[in-house]
């Protein structure tokens, strides 16, 4: 299934008609440059174009009051003076004779997107709209917003499609207070927002935007705010919050639909956000949400005022929605101190609501009352920072790298008597290995893996790895008689001169891996049921689950809270996913893991499985081909021992691996 793109140039036909410093950045060109970038890059042609439509009164009334709707209805007929007068009753927003029409198109576009996804016409999609929506409230326009496009879409999805749980992710740099107010007492809609806050000193300066607003009454726990109290947040900060706050809760919530308040003022160069995250971060944020809700994801444009970073960020998002390989994110050096404080506060505030956050530790007690009164030093520091940051216009960043689709998506190396799963391309051609390499393999392993037939297998394996590295193939599936033995060969002999860094993810454990690098060429993360007594090195990380890999709750927690952060920091060129025989890993979990690992190494994942487990080749192939993984249904509360162990492991490793930091 494809990706929907909604865009209608009618929504460019309104603008600010008077002088207003706060509103001048919200210009028609925002939509024009975004759409044109999609056209120029060929991405729009790869999407399924869905027409915009006007939201009806009843749809708008799902969120807004009649009073407000009737008032806005009058604006097309107002004189300039009336429009100015009408605008005065609201904050940081402007009206125009055509904005009512455009606001209906913006909301209607979001509804068209929901229809396209919920009816299975498309898998996911994006609506490029203006005016944005997430600040508008029941009876008020605010922050350039007239109707709350995403809030209306959430209510519409529940009403029309009986959607039980909706996750709204708001990565815009402003707090979507309109969305928060709409759903704060509603446990069926989980609202997550990060936003520039600076201890309530940044617009919209609301006390209820802080991390302690967790929702009300039956909605307690279903509103997550992560305030950014400094500017200059980077890719590491955003990914840390996804891995340690949003994703654990999102998986536990298990939504039927994901809506994204896709604001790009959180990108570098934006005058509002003054952050430093690069446009390619949105490729990863989108990817990390795409295995939820069976891939049903609707992104709706909110903010984004630097026309260059906006256009690039939109393209990065659409390319990921289309399933293209992800760009590698370099030098992620972990969250800054302020980000760790924010994510620790958010985790702690929600510990009581989410079993996946149960082991979150409390932030060091700072007197809350003084939190809002900054010390002179901090003020001084902020001014310096603000000084340096203020030149966002001067901010430069590299154009995101090309994300080329290899000619072959998934290849397989299988014993001749095993049928190749649908969609995979069997790799049979292979050049003969260097005699030196063959002898190395032979004298290293006398197991069945390397008899006459084994050498063929190794030749094909070597060829497959060469093609992965050359980006001729995206990923691969290999079936061998002895997984452990072949893994050693791959790690020691077949990759050494082909790749710089290999991330080995071992699911299950047959025996102690007697091979551990210390030079960092290989990072092994082994998830199994057995504890490994001693800590070998920074590059061998055993994760012990009380009930082993069959415990999906413990498994997904280890993946989100440990494997993902490690993988981002390590930034491998190849991922070797090894399924040890008898691991007991659940199929949906296995597919989720393969899906999530696609975020690394441009999707170059090599799955190594034992021939006697060929029964799960089908689901493995499906995940490798980019089909969304099935949701992890009714996750049990993780075992306390596992939550504790994970927390201790993070604390022990965070000195070496900064992305594991969750406590200041
Ligand atoms: N009143 C002092 C000036 C504060 N600037 C307000 C800007 C509103 C931004 C809204 C937005 O970007 C939606 S995504
Ligand atoms: Zn914004």
XYZ file of C-alpha atoms in Angstrom, residues 187-576:
390
model
C -7.847 7.913 28.096
C -8.578 6.899 24.496
C -6.329 9.643 23.105
C -2.701 9.752 24.243
C -1.197 13.160 23.532
C 2.601 13.522 23.499
C 4.270 16.881 22.962
C 7.726 18.306 23.368
C 8.071 22.020 23.169
C 10.386 24.914 23.807
C 9.477 26.029 27.316
C 12.427 27.695 29.101
C 10.714 27.382 32.446
C 7.517 29.000 31.152
C 9.405 31.873 29.572
C 8.582 30.818 26.044
C 5.301 31.221 24.208
C 2.560 30.304 24.973
C 4.003 30.617 28.499
C 1.557 28.179 30.076
C 2.106 26.557 33.450
C 0.133 23.570 32.164
C 2.710 22.907 29.438
C 5.155 21.562 32.014
C 5.906 17.865 32.518
C 3.611 17.634 35.552
C 0.495 18.055 33.393
C -0.177 14.361 33.008
C -3.866 14.517 32.170
C -6.972 14.709 34.370
C -9.446 12.294 35.914
C -9.685 9.193 33.747
C -7.226 10.819 31.360
C -4.449 10.854 33.965
C -1.322 9.439 32.364
C -2.518 10.085 28.819
C -0.966 13.499 28.417
C 2.840 13.644 28.172
C 4.675 16.968 28.078
C 8.434 17.158 27.607
C 9.529 20.780 28.065
C 12.802 21.951 26.486
C 14.243 24.442 28.962
C 17.126 25.425 26.708
C 17.379 26.116 22.992
C 19.890 24.330 20.801
C 18.500 20.832 21.273
C 20.042 18.352 18.837
C 19.268 14.989 17.229
C 20.515 13.134 20.323
C 18.037 14.948 22.544
C 15.096 14.169 20.297
C 16.017 10.485 19.910
C 16.610 10.069 23.647
C 13.121 11.334 24.411
C 11.636 8.996 21.808
C 13.529 5.983 23.153
C 13.146 6.679 26.869
C 9.782 8.424 27.089
C 7.493 8.231 24.058
C 8.113 4.773 22.585
C 7.854 2.705 25.787
C 4.509 4.360 26.544
C 3.338 4.210 22.917
C 3.995 0.453 22.766
C 2.241 -0.111 26.058
C -0.693 2.052 24.866
C -0.839 0.043 21.636
C -2.745 2.591 19.499
C -5.002 1.700 16.547
C -4.033 4.919 14.775
C -1.129 7.371 14.990
C -1.656 11.048 14.186
C 1.342 13.368 13.989
C 1.183 17.105 14.597
C 4.035 17.428 12.140
C 5.455 20.826 12.884
C 8.976 21.447 11.575
C 9.785 24.549 13.609
C 11.668 22.029 15.782
C 14.315 21.819 13.049
C 17.568 23.750 12.835
C 17.334 27.267 11.419
C 13.797 27.865 12.555
C 13.372 31.337 14.087
C 10.730 30.128 16.527
C 12.395 26.959 17.759
C 16.073 27.962 17.706
C 16.904 24.259 17.917
C 19.737 22.415 16.168
C 18.196 19.106 15.121
C 18.808 18.484 11.412
C 16.055 17.731 8.861
C 17.085 14.060 8.585
C 16.001 13.554 12.202
C 12.403 13.553 10.944
C 13.188 10.523 8.816
C 13.947 8.663 12.039
C 11.129 10.110 14.122
C 8.692 9.022 11.407
C 10.323 5.592 11.126
C 10.148 4.997 14.879
C 6.368 5.523 14.764
C 5.731 3.426 11.667
C 5.557 0.061 13.379
C 2.791 1.202 15.703
C -0.862 0.703 14.780
C 0.096 -1.639 11.964
C 1.675 1.297 10.158
C -1.450 3.473 10.112
C 0.126 6.904 10.418
C -1.330 10.309 9.407
C 0.993 13.303 9.496
C -0.563 16.777 9.376
C 1.609 19.875 8.915
C 1.647 22.340 11.823
C 4.495 24.875 12.085
C 7.826 25.351 10.325
C 9.056 28.837 9.367
C 12.526 28.438 7.922
C 11.633 27.702 4.327
C 14.845 25.751 3.701
C 14.725 23.414 6.686
C 10.958 23.099 6.367
C 11.163 21.834 2.778
C 14.010 19.444 3.614
C 12.215 18.121 6.707
C 8.994 17.522 4.760
C 10.946 15.559 2.131
C 12.690 13.490 4.808
C 9.324 12.644 6.360
C 7.661 11.703 3.067
C 10.622 9.586 1.956
C 10.340 7.531 5.134
C 6.577 7.178 4.759
C 7.312 5.776 1.280
C 9.633 3.195 2.839
C 12.944 4.470 1.533
C 16.151 3.610 3.405
C 16.938 5.914 6.322
C 19.947 8.186 6.423
C 22.661 7.315 8.930
C 22.775 9.831 11.792
C 26.364 10.544 12.712
C 27.975 11.458 16.024
C 25.052 11.179 18.369
C 26.755 11.947 21.621
C 23.858 11.640 23.991
C 21.363 14.110 25.434
C 22.503 17.362 27.006
C 22.082 17.910 30.738
C 18.910 19.931 30.330
C 17.343 17.294 28.083
C 18.175 14.547 30.579
C 16.475 16.578 33.305
C 13.389 17.037 31.135
C 13.134 13.408 30.143
C 13.762 12.258 33.687
C 10.995 14.551 34.957
C 8.592 13.307 32.305
C 9.437 9.667 33.062
C 9.078 10.227 36.762
C 5.758 12.056 36.393
C 4.394 9.122 34.426
C 5.992 6.277 36.356
C 2.767 5.565 38.207
C 0.693 5.340 34.986
C 2.872 3.214 32.752
C 4.394 -0.106 33.741
C 7.118 0.455 31.150
C 8.270 3.504 33.135
C 7.902 1.910 36.553
C 11.621 1.926 37.217
C 12.112 5.560 36.376
C 14.021 7.287 39.130
C 13.038 10.632 40.608
C 14.991 13.684 39.513
C 17.216 15.194 42.185
C 14.968 17.299 44.397
C 15.170 20.902 43.298
C 12.803 23.248 44.988
C 10.005 23.475 42.441
C 9.190 27.031 43.484
C 12.633 28.243 42.530
C 12.394 26.406 39.206
C 10.717 29.386 37.603
C 12.995 31.965 39.154
C 16.287 31.444 37.395
C 19.538 32.092 39.181
C 21.576 35.035 37.946
C 24.207 32.580 36.651
C 21.652 30.567 34.723
C 20.196 33.806 33.361
C 23.684 34.863 32.347
C 24.278 31.458 30.746
C 20.959 31.674 28.892
C 21.741 35.125 27.564
C 25.064 33.890 26.241
C 23.311 30.875 24.737
C 20.547 33.068 23.344
C 23.187 35.385 21.902
C 24.877 32.538 20.071
C 21.587 30.968 19.095
C 19.941 34.145 17.899
C 21.725 33.859 14.598
C 19.416 31.073 13.475
C 19.346 32.793 10.132
C 23.095 32.322 10.107
C 22.647 28.654 10.988
C 23.962 26.342 8.306
C 23.640 22.606 8.027
C 24.484 20.014 5.381
C 21.822 19.067 2.863
C 20.461 15.664 3.958
C 22.277 12.820 2.155
C 20.585 11.048 -0.758
C 18.589 8.049 0.348
C 18.896 5.734 -2.624
C 16.709 2.649 -2.921
C 18.883 -0.389 -3.799
C 17.711 -2.212 -6.933
C 17.032 -5.282 -4.824
C 15.236 -4.905 -1.515
C 15.701 -8.345 0.056
C 17.930 -11.226 -0.974
C 18.231 -14.726 0.440
C 20.946 -17.344 0.787
C 19.284 -20.697 1.348
C 20.055 -24.406 1.116
C 19.086 -25.576 -2.369
C 16.205 -27.651 -1.023
C 14.555 -24.691 0.725
C 12.041 -22.604 -1.225
C 12.641 -18.869 -1.372
C 9.956 -16.784 0.397
C 7.829 -14.511 -1.826
C 9.397 -11.203 -2.604
C 12.950 -12.265 -1.805
C 15.576 -12.636 -4.511
C 17.600 -15.804 -4.144
C 21.301 -15.216 -4.326
C 22.918 -18.190 -6.019
C 25.675 -16.582 -7.975
C 28.785 -16.060 -5.996
C 32.359 -15.711 -6.850
C 34.833 -18.104 -5.308
C 36.294 -16.947 -2.070
C 39.940 -16.087 -1.880
C 41.803 -19.332 -1.168
C 43.289 -17.642 1.900
C 39.837 -16.909 3.226
C 38.683 -20.448 2.545
C 41.585 -21.922 4.440
C 40.975 -19.475 7.269
C 37.360 -20.602 7.455
C 38.323 -24.236 7.246
C 40.888 -24.204 9.954
C 38.725 -22.073 12.151
C 35.646 -24.202 11.994
C 35.557 -27.889 11.406
C 31.778 -27.959 11.848
C 29.345 -28.829 9.115
C 29.150 -25.167 8.368
C 32.214 -25.279 6.248
C 32.276 -28.529 4.358
C 32.057 -28.424 0.562
C 28.545 -27.120 0.725
C 29.475 -24.710 3.481
C 32.046 -23.031 1.305
C 29.322 -22.359 -1.227
C 27.245 -20.891 1.536
C 30.097 -18.692 2.643
C 30.781 -17.571 -0.896
C 27.176 -16.525 -1.278
C 27.179 -14.953 2.142
C 30.289 -12.970 1.335
C 28.764 -11.882 -1.968
C 25.591 -10.850 -0.201
C 27.504 -8.731 2.285
C 29.468 -7.132 -0.540
C 26.200 -6.243 -2.262
C 24.719 -4.849 0.930
C 27.720 -2.632 1.460
C 27.570 -1.556 -2.183
C 23.903 -0.691 -1.674
C 22.907 -3.037 -4.486
C 20.748 -4.922 -1.968
C 19.069 -3.445 1.081
C 18.823 -6.453 3.374
C 19.096 -10.224 3.398
C 18.011 -13.489 4.969
C 20.425 -16.394 5.397
C 19.544 -19.929 6.472
C 22.394 -22.117 7.672
C 22.817 -25.437 9.495
C 24.733 -23.941 12.403
C 23.895 -20.341 13.235
C 26.434 -19.840 16.015
C 29.358 -21.075 13.937
C 28.421 -19.041 10.881
C 27.902 -15.950 13.010
C 31.492 -16.192 14.190
C 32.720 -16.462 10.622
C 30.647 -13.530 9.475
C 31.825 -11.383 12.341
C 35.475 -12.360 12.190
C 36.211 -13.104 8.606
C 33.542 -11.968 6.230
C 33.004 -8.445 7.394
C 36.400 -7.361 8.648
C 37.502 -5.717 5.421
C 34.040 -4.828 4.162
C 32.551 -2.726 6.946
C 33.805 -0.491 9.719
C 31.226 -1.323 12.371
C 28.900 -4.295 12.726
C 26.047 -4.314 15.216
C 25.319 -7.922 16.147
C 21.930 -8.480 17.739
C 21.723 -11.971 19.170
C 18.235 -13.180 19.996
C 18.477 -16.149 22.326
C 21.675 -17.786 23.433
C 23.090 -21.153 22.675
C 26.456 -20.713 24.213
C 28.793 -18.055 25.400
C 29.936 -15.973 22.489
C 33.637 -16.539 22.744
C 34.387 -13.644 20.491
C 34.351 -10.131 21.702
C 36.108 -7.203 20.187
C 37.611 -4.470 22.200
C 38.402 -2.294 19.213
C 34.812 -1.429 18.600
C 34.552 -2.999 15.146
C 31.761 -5.155 16.501
C 29.112 -4.371 19.089
C 27.238 -7.417 20.354
C 23.930 -7.081 22.159
C 22.645 -10.449 23.248
C 19.085 -10.764 24.520
C 18.437 -14.065 26.239
C 17.284 -15.735 29.394
C 20.651 -16.490 30.850
C 22.687 -14.066 32.799
C 26.229 -13.616 31.761
C 28.274 -13.390 34.904
C 31.059 -11.061 34.038
C 30.923 -7.888 32.054
C 33.253 -8.538 29.130
C 33.760 -5.213 27.481
C 31.955 -2.109 26.351
C 31.214 -3.923 23.131
C 29.549 -7.038 24.496
C 26.249 -6.295 26.203
C 24.264 -9.267 27.484
C 20.644 -8.483 28.371
C 19.093 -11.097 30.591
C 15.329 -11.497 30.626
C 13.867 -13.519 33.461
C 11.562 -15.407 31.126
C 13.777 -15.138 28.102
C 12.863 -13.893 24.630
C 9.361 -15.310 24.802
C 8.477 -12.505 27.211
C 7.516 -9.811 24.710
C 7.082 -7.104 27.359
C 10.598 -7.505 28.637
C 11.918 -7.886 25.124
C 10.388 -4.723 23.700
C 11.523 -2.776 26.753
C 15.096 -3.918 26.177
C 14.840 -3.025 22.496
C 13.411 0.463 23.025
C 15.347 1.459 26.128
C 18.690 -0.153 25.397
C 19.168 -1.546 21.890
C 17.858 1.485 20.002
C 19.856 4.109 21.935
C 22.974 1.934 21.667
C 22.444 1.397 17.978
C 22.023 5.097 17.293
C 25.155 5.955 19.207
C 27.183 3.123 17.649
C 25.945 3.946 14.141
C 26.838 0.622 12.458
C 27.362 0.071 8.727
C 25.816 -3.369 8.937
C 23.366 -5.016 11.317
C 23.633 -8.766 11.816
